Amino acid sequence: MLVRINETYDEVSKEGARLVAELVRRKPNCVLGFATGSTPLGMYKELIRMHKQEGLDFSKVTTFNLDEYVGLPPEHDQSYHYFMWENLFKRINVNQRFVYIPMGMAADVEQFCEWYEAQIVKAGGIDLQILGIGANGHIAFNEPGSSLGSRTRIKTLTGSTREANARFFTNQDQVPKYAITMGVGTIMDAKTLLLLASGEGKAAAIQATCEGPITAMWPATIVQMHRQATVIVDKPAASKLTLKY
Ligand code: PGA
């Protein structure tokens, strides 16, 4: 695990974008795994800038998103479909046919999850998976206690996650109770992992991820077992690390 500590969120975003852009230039038909949440927004802005000003070309890229709320249609303004199109996809030149996001309205969730896993395999696997991290150590919606070998499936969101995400809804009761999420095992199959974190609220989770024992109670700790993982954090998110990097 390579841990990179930057001064600011802006630098975290730019470094993340640089690594994604390097891959897209080296392998124009690469498979990118995208994440939602506040953390990757700065990186997405930088990727949009690179597309507009430097001609970074996403036309051959295939994308898979980590997760989606169950019960929210793609046009709902808090769905992750909406988030991705608003904040990235409609501002770059991705081909809609190559965009995969879990379908929160799937009639048969189990069948959908199997199909989603199969599409990842068919695309040749994910070359680079972008990850945020929850204050509780979740990656995607793999909440504490998730099997470290899990595949794409439906998960119940914990109270702390629903509380953290209530800021996007009118109140906490509006936050969906379930999500479809790639499993921890699905994420670990990606060839490269890029985990971004910013702010003191993530410091305990980052400390556990980089220095703690591997445990399903902090699902992100499994990243220690990945052969090509980079963790990019700002100073506040790094503030509880005890080793010198
Ligand atoms: P955030 O969410 O980027 O909005 O902090 C990350 C997560 O919960 O995985």
Short mmCIF file of N, CA, C and O in Angstrom, two decimals, residues 108-232:
data_model
loop_
_atom_site.label_atom_id
_atom_site.label_comp_id
_atom_site.label_asym_id
_atom_site.label_seq_id
_atom_site.Cartn_x
_atom_site.Cartn_y
_atom_site.Cartn_z
N ASP A 108 -35.48 -7.90 -9.98
CA ASP A 108 -34.88 -9.06 -9.34
C ASP A 108 -33.44 -8.69 -8.98
O ASP A 108 -32.54 -8.75 -9.82
N VAL A 109 -33.26 -8.28 -7.73
CA VAL A 109 -31.96 -7.73 -7.32
C VAL A 109 -30.85 -8.78 -7.42
O VAL A 109 -29.76 -8.49 -7.91
N GLU A 110 -31.18 -9.99 -6.99
CA GLU A 110 -30.15 -11.04 -7.01
C GLU A 110 -29.66 -11.31 -8.43
O GLU A 110 -28.45 -11.39 -8.67
N GLN A 111 -30.61 -11.39 -9.33
CA GLN A 111 -30.26 -11.65 -10.73
C GLN A 111 -29.45 -10.46 -11.30
O GLN A 111 -28.48 -10.64 -12.01
N PHE A 112 -29.89 -9.26 -10.92
CA PHE A 112 -29.17 -8.08 -11.38
C PHE A 112 -27.70 -8.12 -10.92
O PHE A 112 -26.77 -7.83 -11.68
N CYS A 113 -27.51 -8.46 -9.64
CA CYS A 113 -26.15 -8.47 -9.08
C CYS A 113 -25.25 -9.47 -9.80
O CYS A 113 -24.08 -9.19 -10.08
N GLU A 114 -25.84 -10.62 -10.13
CA GLU A 114 -25.06 -11.63 -10.89
C GLU A 114 -24.70 -11.09 -12.27
O GLU A 114 -23.58 -11.28 -12.75
N TRP A 115 -25.66 -10.43 -12.89
CA TRP A 115 -25.43 -9.84 -14.21
C TRP A 115 -24.32 -8.79 -14.14
O TRP A 115 -23.43 -8.74 -14.99
N TYR A 116 -24.36 -7.97 -13.09
CA TYR A 116 -23.38 -6.88 -12.94
C TYR A 116 -21.96 -7.46 -12.82
O TYR A 116 -21.02 -7.00 -13.48
N GLU A 117 -21.83 -8.48 -11.98
CA GLU A 117 -20.53 -9.15 -11.83
C GLU A 117 -20.06 -9.71 -13.18
O GLU A 117 -18.88 -9.59 -13.52
N ALA A 118 -21.00 -10.29 -13.92
CA ALA A 118 -20.64 -10.89 -15.22
C ALA A 118 -20.17 -9.82 -16.21
O ALA A 118 -19.27 -10.07 -17.01
N GLN A 119 -20.79 -8.63 -16.14
CA GLN A 119 -20.38 -7.56 -17.06
C GLN A 119 -18.95 -7.10 -16.76
O GLN A 119 -18.18 -6.77 -17.66
N ILE A 120 -18.60 -7.08 -15.47
CA ILE A 120 -17.23 -6.68 -15.09
C ILE A 120 -16.23 -7.68 -15.68
O ILE A 120 -15.22 -7.30 -16.28
N VAL A 121 -16.56 -8.95 -15.54
CA VAL A 121 -15.67 -10.00 -16.07
C VAL A 121 -15.57 -9.87 -17.59
O VAL A 121 -14.48 -9.90 -18.17
N LYS A 122 -16.74 -9.68 -18.24
CA LYS A 122 -16.79 -9.57 -19.70
C LYS A 122 -15.96 -8.38 -20.21
O LYS A 122 -15.36 -8.43 -21.28
N ALA A 123 -15.92 -7.32 -19.41
CA ALA A 123 -15.15 -6.13 -19.81
C ALA A 123 -13.65 -6.34 -19.59
O ALA A 123 -12.84 -5.46 -19.92
N GLY A 124 -13.28 -7.47 -19.00
CA GLY A 124 -11.87 -7.75 -18.77
C GLY A 124 -11.41 -7.38 -17.36
O GLY A 124 -10.21 -7.37 -17.07
N GLY A 125 -12.36 -7.06 -16.49
CA GLY A 125 -12.01 -6.68 -15.11
C GLY A 125 -11.75 -5.18 -15.02
O GLY A 125 -11.50 -4.51 -16.04
N ILE A 126 -11.80 -4.67 -13.80
CA ILE A 126 -11.60 -3.23 -13.58
C ILE A 126 -10.10 -2.93 -13.48
O ILE A 126 -9.40 -3.55 -12.68
N ASP A 127 -9.62 -2.02 -14.30
CA ASP A 127 -8.19 -1.67 -14.26
C ASP A 127 -7.88 -0.82 -13.05
O ASP A 127 -6.85 -1.00 -12.40
N LEU A 128 -8.74 0.16 -12.79
CA LEU A 128 -8.48 1.06 -11.65
C LEU A 128 -9.80 1.38 -10.97
O LEU A 128 -10.73 1.86 -11.62
N GLN A 129 -9.87 1.07 -9.69
CA GLN A 129 -11.08 1.35 -8.93
C GLN A 129 -10.83 2.51 -7.98
O GLN A 129 -9.93 2.47 -7.15
N ILE A 130 -11.63 3.55 -8.13
CA ILE A 130 -11.56 4.70 -7.23
C ILE A 130 -12.45 4.40 -6.02
O ILE A 130 -13.57 3.89 -6.18
N LEU A 131 -11.94 4.72 -4.85
CA LEU A 131 -12.70 4.46 -3.62
C LEU A 131 -12.69 5.69 -2.72
O LEU A 131 -11.66 6.35 -2.58
N GLY A 132 -13.83 5.95 -2.09
CA GLY A 132 -13.85 6.83 -0.92
C GLY A 132 -13.83 5.91 0.29
O GLY A 132 -13.67 4.69 0.16
N ILE A 133 -14.01 6.47 1.45
CA ILE A 133 -14.08 5.65 2.66
C ILE A 133 -15.07 6.29 3.61
O ILE A 133 -15.12 7.52 3.73
N GLY A 134 -15.87 5.47 4.27
CA GLY A 134 -16.80 6.02 5.27
C GLY A 134 -16.06 6.26 6.58
O GLY A 134 -15.02 5.64 6.83
N ALA A 135 -16.60 7.14 7.40
CA ALA A 135 -15.99 7.35 8.73
C ALA A 135 -16.00 6.05 9.52
O ALA A 135 -15.18 5.84 10.42
N ASN A 136 -16.90 5.14 9.17
CA ASN A 136 -16.96 3.83 9.85
C ASN A 136 -16.12 2.78 9.14
O ASN A 136 -16.20 1.59 9.45
N GLY A 137 -15.33 3.19 8.15
CA GLY A 137 -14.43 2.25 7.47
C GLY A 137 -15.07 1.50 6.32
O GLY A 137 -14.47 0.58 5.78
N HIS A 138 -16.29 1.90 5.92
CA HIS A 138 -16.88 1.17 4.79
C HIS A 138 -16.20 1.57 3.48
O HIS A 138 -15.66 2.67 3.35
N ILE A 139 -16.20 0.65 2.53
CA ILE A 139 -15.83 0.97 1.15
C ILE A 139 -17.02 0.57 0.30
O ILE A 139 -17.60 -0.48 0.50
N ALA A 140 -17.37 1.43 -0.65
CA ALA A 140 -18.69 1.35 -1.30
C ALA A 140 -19.71 1.28 -0.16
O ALA A 140 -19.54 1.95 0.85
N PHE A 141 -20.74 0.45 -0.28
CA PHE A 141 -21.67 0.33 0.86
C PHE A 141 -21.42 -0.97 1.61
O PHE A 141 -22.34 -1.57 2.16
N ASN A 142 -20.18 -1.41 1.64
CA ASN A 142 -19.81 -2.56 2.45
C ASN A 142 -19.58 -2.06 3.87
O ASN A 142 -18.50 -1.57 4.22
N GLU A 143 -20.64 -2.18 4.66
CA GLU A 143 -20.63 -1.65 6.01
C GLU A 143 -19.82 -2.56 6.94
O GLU A 143 -19.52 -3.71 6.58
N PRO A 144 -19.46 -2.06 8.14
CA PRO A 144 -18.75 -2.91 9.09
C PRO A 144 -19.46 -4.25 9.26
O PRO A 144 -20.68 -4.30 9.36
N GLY A 145 -18.67 -5.31 9.27
CA GLY A 145 -19.23 -6.66 9.39
C GLY A 145 -19.45 -7.33 8.05
O GLY A 145 -19.78 -8.51 7.99
N SER A 146 -19.25 -6.59 6.95
CA SER A 146 -19.40 -7.19 5.62
C SER A 146 -18.34 -8.26 5.41
O SER A 146 -17.19 -8.08 5.82
N SER A 147 -18.73 -9.33 4.73
CA SER A 147 -17.74 -10.36 4.41
C SER A 147 -16.63 -9.76 3.55
O SER A 147 -16.91 -9.05 2.57
N LEU A 148 -15.41 -10.06 3.89
CA LEU A 148 -14.29 -9.53 3.12
C LEU A 148 -14.16 -10.24 1.77
O LEU A 148 -13.35 -9.87 0.94
N GLY A 149 -14.96 -11.30 1.58
CA GLY A 149 -14.96 -11.99 0.28
C GLY A 149 -16.22 -11.71 -0.53
O GLY A 149 -16.44 -12.34 -1.54
N SER A 150 -17.03 -10.76 -0.07
CA SER A 150 -18.36 -10.56 -0.66
C SER A 150 -18.33 -10.09 -2.11
O SER A 150 -17.35 -9.49 -2.55
N ARG A 151 -19.41 -10.40 -2.82
CA ARG A 151 -19.60 -9.96 -4.21
C ARG A 151 -20.76 -8.96 -4.25
O ARG A 151 -21.37 -8.67 -3.21
N THR A 152 -21.07 -8.48 -5.43
CA THR A 152 -22.16 -7.50 -5.59
C THR A 152 -23.46 -8.09 -5.03
O THR A 152 -23.84 -9.21 -5.35
N ARG A 153 -24.11 -7.30 -4.17
CA ARG A 153 -25.32 -7.78 -3.49
C ARG A 153 -26.06 -6.61 -2.85
O ARG A 153 -25.56 -5.48 -2.85
N ILE A 154 -27.20 -6.92 -2.22
CA ILE A 154 -27.94 -5.88 -1.51
C ILE A 154 -27.42 -5.82 -0.07
O ILE A 154 -27.07 -6.84 0.52
N LYS A 155 -27.28 -4.60 0.44
CA LYS A 155 -26.81 -4.43 1.84
C LYS A 155 -27.75 -3.47 2.56
O LYS A 155 -28.27 -2.52 1.96
N THR A 156 -27.91 -3.70 3.85
CA THR A 156 -28.64 -2.76 4.69
C THR A 156 -27.65 -1.69 5.13
O THR A 156 -26.55 -2.01 5.57
N LEU A 157 -28.04 -0.43 5.02
CA LEU A 157 -27.14 0.65 5.44
C LEU A 157 -27.21 0.79 6.96
O LEU A 157 -28.28 0.67 7.56
N THR A 158 -26.08 1.09 7.56
CA THR A 158 -26.07 1.29 9.02
C THR A 158 -26.64 2.68 9.35
O THR A 158 -26.68 3.57 8.50
N GLY A 159 -27.01 2.83 10.61
CA GLY A 159 -27.53 4.12 11.08
C GLY A 159 -26.52 5.23 10.85
O GLY A 159 -26.88 6.34 10.42
N SER A 160 -25.23 4.94 11.08
CA SER A 160 -24.23 6.01 10.95
C SER A 160 -24.09 6.46 9.50
O SER A 160 -23.89 7.63 9.21
N THR A 161 -24.20 5.52 8.57
CA THR A 161 -24.11 5.89 7.15
C THR A 161 -25.34 6.70 6.74
O THR A 161 -25.22 7.72 6.04
N ARG A 162 -26.51 6.28 7.21
CA ARG A 162 -27.74 7.01 6.83
C ARG A 162 -27.69 8.42 7.44
O ARG A 162 -28.13 9.38 6.82
N GLU A 163 -27.11 8.50 8.63
CA GLU A 163 -26.97 9.81 9.28
C GLU A 163 -26.00 10.69 8.46
O GLU A 163 -26.27 11.86 8.19
N ALA A 164 -24.86 10.08 8.07
CA ALA A 164 -23.84 10.84 7.30
C ALA A 164 -24.43 11.33 5.97
O ALA A 164 -24.09 12.41 5.50
N ASN A 165 -25.31 10.51 5.37
CA ASN A 165 -25.84 10.87 4.04
C ASN A 165 -27.13 11.67 4.11
O ASN A 165 -27.63 12.12 3.08
N ALA A 166 -27.65 11.87 5.33
CA ALA A 166 -28.90 12.62 5.50
C ALA A 166 -28.74 14.05 4.98
O ALA A 166 -29.72 14.69 4.60
N ARG A 167 -27.49 14.56 4.95
CA ARG A 167 -27.27 15.93 4.49
C ARG A 167 -27.74 16.16 3.05
O ARG A 167 -28.00 17.28 2.66
N PHE A 168 -27.85 15.08 2.30
CA PHE A 168 -28.29 15.22 0.91
C PHE A 168 -29.81 15.09 0.74
O PHE A 168 -30.34 15.30 -0.34
N PHE A 169 -30.48 14.68 1.81
CA PHE A 169 -31.93 14.47 1.73
C PHE A 169 -32.62 15.47 2.66
O PHE A 169 -31.95 16.12 3.46
N THR A 170 -33.96 15.55 2.58
CA THR A 170 -34.64 16.52 3.47
C THR A 170 -34.54 16.09 4.92
O THR A 170 -34.42 16.92 5.82
N ASN A 171 -34.60 14.80 5.19
CA ASN A 171 -34.31 14.31 6.54
C ASN A 171 -33.84 12.86 6.47
O ASN A 171 -33.91 12.23 5.42
N GLN A 172 -33.41 12.35 7.64
CA GLN A 172 -32.78 11.03 7.63
C GLN A 172 -33.74 9.92 7.19
O GLN A 172 -33.31 8.92 6.62
N ASP A 173 -35.05 10.13 7.46
CA ASP A 173 -36.02 9.11 7.06
C ASP A 173 -36.10 8.93 5.55
O ASP A 173 -36.55 7.90 5.06
N GLN A 174 -35.68 9.97 4.83
CA GLN A 174 -35.71 9.90 3.36
C GLN A 174 -34.54 9.09 2.80
O GLN A 174 -34.56 8.72 1.63
N VAL A 175 -33.52 8.87 3.62
CA VAL A 175 -32.34 8.13 3.13
C VAL A 175 -32.74 6.66 2.97
O VAL A 175 -33.23 6.05 3.92
N PRO A 176 -32.54 6.10 1.77
CA PRO A 176 -32.92 4.70 1.59
C PRO A 176 -32.24 3.78 2.62
O PRO A 176 -31.15 4.09 3.12
N LYS A 177 -32.90 2.68 2.91
CA LYS A 177 -32.36 1.75 3.92
C LYS A 177 -31.44 0.71 3.29
O LYS A 177 -30.65 0.07 3.98
N TYR A 178 -31.57 0.52 1.99
CA TYR A 178 -30.80 -0.54 1.32
C TYR A 178 -30.05 0.01 0.12
O TYR A 178 -30.45 1.03 -0.46
N ALA A 179 -28.99 -0.68 -0.21
CA ALA A 179 -28.24 -0.31 -1.41
C ALA A 179 -27.76 -1.57 -2.10
O ALA A 179 -27.63 -2.63 -1.47
N ILE A 180 -27.52 -1.44 -3.40
CA ILE A 180 -26.80 -2.50 -4.12
C ILE A 180 -25.36 -2.05 -4.18
O ILE A 180 -25.09 -0.89 -4.54
N THR A 181 -24.46 -2.90 -3.79
CA THR A 181 -23.05 -2.51 -3.76
C THR A 181 -22.16 -3.61 -4.29
O THR A 181 -22.42 -4.80 -4.05
N MET A 182 -21.11 -3.22 -4.99
CA MET A 182 -20.06 -4.19 -5.29
C MET A 182 -19.58 -4.75 -3.94
O MET A 182 -19.55 -4.02 -2.94
N GLY A 183 -19.18 -6.00 -3.93
CA GLY A 183 -18.69 -6.59 -2.69
C GLY A 183 -17.23 -6.21 -2.44
O GLY A 183 -16.56 -5.65 -3.31
N VAL A 184 -16.76 -6.54 -1.26
CA VAL A 184 -15.35 -6.30 -0.94
C VAL A 184 -14.48 -7.14 -1.88
O VAL A 184 -13.46 -6.67 -2.39
N GLY A 185 -14.92 -8.38 -2.13
CA GLY A 185 -14.17 -9.25 -3.04
C GLY A 185 -14.16 -8.70 -4.47
O GLY A 185 -13.14 -8.79 -5.16
N THR A 186 -15.28 -8.13 -4.88
CA THR A 186 -15.35 -7.52 -6.23
C THR A 186 -14.33 -6.40 -6.33
O THR A 186 -13.58 -6.30 -7.31
N ILE A 187 -14.29 -5.55 -5.30
CA ILE A 187 -13.36 -4.42 -5.30
C ILE A 187 -11.92 -4.92 -5.30
O ILE A 187 -11.06 -4.41 -6.03
N MET A 188 -11.66 -5.94 -4.52
CA MET A 188 -10.29 -6.46 -4.42
C MET A 188 -9.80 -7.08 -5.73
O MET A 188 -8.60 -7.23 -5.94
N ASP A 189 -10.74 -7.46 -6.61
CA ASP A 189 -10.35 -8.02 -7.91
C ASP A 189 -9.85 -6.95 -8.88
O ASP A 189 -9.27 -7.29 -9.92
N ALA A 190 -10.12 -5.68 -8.59
CA ALA A 190 -9.64 -4.62 -9.48
C ALA A 190 -8.11 -4.66 -9.50
O ALA A 190 -7.47 -4.95 -8.50
N LYS A 191 -7.54 -4.33 -10.68
CA LYS A 191 -6.07 -4.44 -10.79
C LYS A 191 -5.36 -3.39 -9.95
O LYS A 191 -4.28 -3.64 -9.42
N THR A 192 -5.96 -2.22 -9.85
CA THR A 192 -5.37 -1.14 -9.05
C THR A 192 -6.47 -0.49 -8.21
O THR A 192 -7.60 -0.35 -8.69
N LEU A 193 -6.14 -0.11 -7.00
CA LEU A 193 -7.09 0.61 -6.14
C LEU A 193 -6.54 2.00 -5.86
O LEU A 193 -5.33 2.17 -5.63
N LEU A 194 -7.43 2.97 -5.87
CA LEU A 194 -7.05 4.35 -5.56
C LEU A 194 -8.06 4.86 -4.54
O LEU A 194 -9.20 5.14 -4.87
N LEU A 195 -7.62 4.91 -3.28
CA LEU A 195 -8.53 5.33 -2.21
C LEU A 195 -8.22 6.76 -1.82
O LEU A 195 -7.07 7.09 -1.52
N LEU A 196 -9.22 7.61 -1.84
CA LEU A 196 -9.04 9.02 -1.50
C LEU A 196 -9.78 9.33 -0.20
O LEU A 196 -10.88 8.83 0.03
N ALA A 197 -9.16 10.17 0.63
CA ALA A 197 -9.85 10.60 1.85
C ALA A 197 -9.40 12.01 2.21
O ALA A 197 -8.24 12.38 2.01
N SER A 198 -10.34 12.75 2.75
CA SER A 198 -10.05 14.13 3.11
C SER A 198 -10.80 14.48 4.40
O SER A 198 -11.94 14.07 4.60
N GLY A 199 -10.12 15.20 5.27
CA GLY A 199 -10.78 15.73 6.46
C GLY A 199 -10.57 14.87 7.70
O GLY A 199 -10.38 13.66 7.61
N GLU A 200 -10.64 15.54 8.83
CA GLU A 200 -10.38 14.89 10.12
C GLU A 200 -11.41 13.79 10.43
O GLU A 200 -11.10 12.83 11.12
N GLY A 201 -12.60 13.95 9.88
CA GLY A 201 -13.65 12.95 10.12
C GLY A 201 -13.27 11.57 9.60
O GLY A 201 -13.86 10.56 10.01
N LYS A 202 -12.29 11.51 8.71
CA LYS A 202 -11.86 10.22 8.15
C LYS A 202 -10.58 9.70 8.81
O LYS A 202 -10.09 8.63 8.46
N ALA A 203 -10.04 10.47 9.77
CA ALA A 203 -8.72 10.14 10.32
C ALA A 203 -8.68 8.77 10.99
O ALA A 203 -7.73 8.00 10.81
N ALA A 204 -9.71 8.43 11.76
CA ALA A 204 -9.71 7.13 12.45
C ALA A 204 -9.81 6.00 11.43
O ALA A 204 -9.12 4.97 11.56
N ALA A 205 -10.65 6.18 10.42
CA ALA A 205 -10.81 5.14 9.39
C ALA A 205 -9.51 4.97 8.61
O ALA A 205 -9.12 3.84 8.27
N ILE A 206 -8.82 6.07 8.33
CA ILE A 206 -7.55 5.98 7.60
C ILE A 206 -6.47 5.32 8.46
O ILE A 206 -5.68 4.50 7.99
N GLN A 207 -6.47 5.65 9.73
CA GLN A 207 -5.49 5.01 10.63
C GLN A 207 -5.72 3.49 10.64
O GLN A 207 -4.78 2.71 10.50
N ALA A 208 -6.99 3.07 10.79
CA ALA A 208 -7.29 1.63 10.79
C ALA A 208 -6.91 1.01 9.45
O ALA A 208 -6.32 -0.08 9.40
N THR A 209 -7.21 1.69 8.37
CA THR A 209 -6.95 1.16 7.03
C THR A 209 -5.46 0.95 6.78
O THR A 209 -5.05 -0.05 6.20
N CYS A 210 -4.66 1.91 7.22
CA CYS A 210 -3.22 1.83 6.93
C CYS A 210 -2.44 1.07 7.99
O CYS A 210 -1.42 0.46 7.69
N GLU A 211 -2.90 1.13 9.23
CA GLU A 211 -2.06 0.62 10.31
C GLU A 211 -2.74 -0.43 11.19
O GLU A 211 -2.09 -1.06 12.02
N GLY A 212 -4.04 -0.58 11.07
CA GLY A 212 -4.75 -1.48 11.96
C GLY A 212 -4.71 -2.91 11.49
O GLY A 212 -4.25 -3.20 10.39
N PRO A 213 -5.18 -3.83 12.32
CA PRO A 213 -5.32 -5.22 11.88
C PRO A 213 -6.46 -5.33 10.87
O PRO A 213 -7.40 -4.52 10.90
N ILE A 214 -6.36 -6.30 9.98
CA ILE A 214 -7.41 -6.49 8.98
C ILE A 214 -8.63 -7.08 9.67
O ILE A 214 -8.54 -8.09 10.35
N THR A 215 -9.75 -6.40 9.52
CA THR A 215 -10.97 -6.88 10.16
C THR A 215 -12.19 -6.45 9.36
O THR A 215 -12.22 -5.34 8.81
N ALA A 216 -13.18 -7.33 9.34
CA ALA A 216 -14.44 -7.00 8.66
C ALA A 216 -15.14 -5.83 9.34
O ALA A 216 -16.03 -5.22 8.74
N MET A 217 -14.76 -5.51 10.58
CA MET A 217 -15.40 -4.38 11.25
C MET A 217 -14.92 -3.04 10.69
O MET A 217 -15.53 -2.01 10.92
N TRP A 218 -13.78 -3.05 9.99
CA TRP A 218 -13.32 -1.88 9.22
C TRP A 218 -13.03 -2.42 7.82
O TRP A 218 -11.86 -2.75 7.50
N PRO A 219 -14.06 -2.56 6.99
CA PRO A 219 -13.85 -3.25 5.71
C PRO A 219 -12.69 -2.71 4.88
O PRO A 219 -12.02 -3.47 4.17
N ALA A 220 -12.40 -1.41 4.99
CA ALA A 220 -11.32 -0.85 4.17
C ALA A 220 -9.95 -1.43 4.54
O ALA A 220 -9.00 -1.32 3.75
N THR A 221 -9.83 -2.06 5.72
CA THR A 221 -8.52 -2.61 6.11
C THR A 221 -8.05 -3.70 5.14
O THR A 221 -6.85 -3.96 5.04
N ILE A 222 -8.97 -4.32 4.39
CA ILE A 222 -8.59 -5.38 3.46
C ILE A 222 -7.70 -4.83 2.34
O ILE A 222 -6.96 -5.58 1.71
N VAL A 223 -7.75 -3.53 2.14
CA VAL A 223 -6.91 -2.90 1.10
C VAL A 223 -5.43 -3.21 1.36
O VAL A 223 -4.61 -3.24 0.44
N GLN A 224 -5.08 -3.49 2.61
CA GLN A 224 -3.69 -3.88 2.93
C GLN A 224 -3.25 -5.12 2.15
O GLN A 224 -2.06 -5.32 1.93
N MET A 225 -4.23 -5.96 1.77
CA MET A 225 -3.89 -7.20 1.06
C MET A 225 -3.79 -7.01 -0.45
O MET A 225 -3.43 -7.94 -1.17
N HIS A 226 -4.13 -5.81 -0.93
CA HIS A 226 -4.11 -5.59 -2.37
C HIS A 226 -2.68 -5.32 -2.82
O HIS A 226 -1.92 -4.64 -2.14
N ARG A 227 -2.34 -5.83 -4.01
CA ARG A 227 -0.94 -5.70 -4.44
C ARG A 227 -0.64 -4.35 -5.06
O ARG A 227 0.52 -3.98 -5.22
N GLN A 228 -1.69 -3.62 -5.45
CA GLN A 228 -1.43 -2.33 -6.07
C GLN A 228 -2.46 -1.29 -5.60
O GLN A 228 -3.36 -0.93 -6.36
N ALA A 229 -2.28 -0.87 -4.37
CA ALA A 229 -3.24 0.09 -3.81
C ALA A 229 -2.51 1.37 -3.44
O ALA A 229 -1.43 1.34 -2.86
N THR A 230 -3.12 2.48 -3.80
CA THR A 230 -2.59 3.79 -3.40
C THR A 230 -3.65 4.51 -2.59
O THR A 230 -4.83 4.54 -2.98
N VAL A 231 -3.24 5.03 -1.44
CA VAL A 231 -4.14 5.78 -0.57
C VAL A 231 -3.66 7.23 -0.60
O VAL A 231 -2.52 7.51 -0.25
N ILE A 232 -4.51 8.12 -1.06
CA ILE A 232 -4.12 9.54 -1.14
C ILE A 232 -4.98 10.32 -0.15
O ILE A 232 -6.22 10.29 -0.25
#
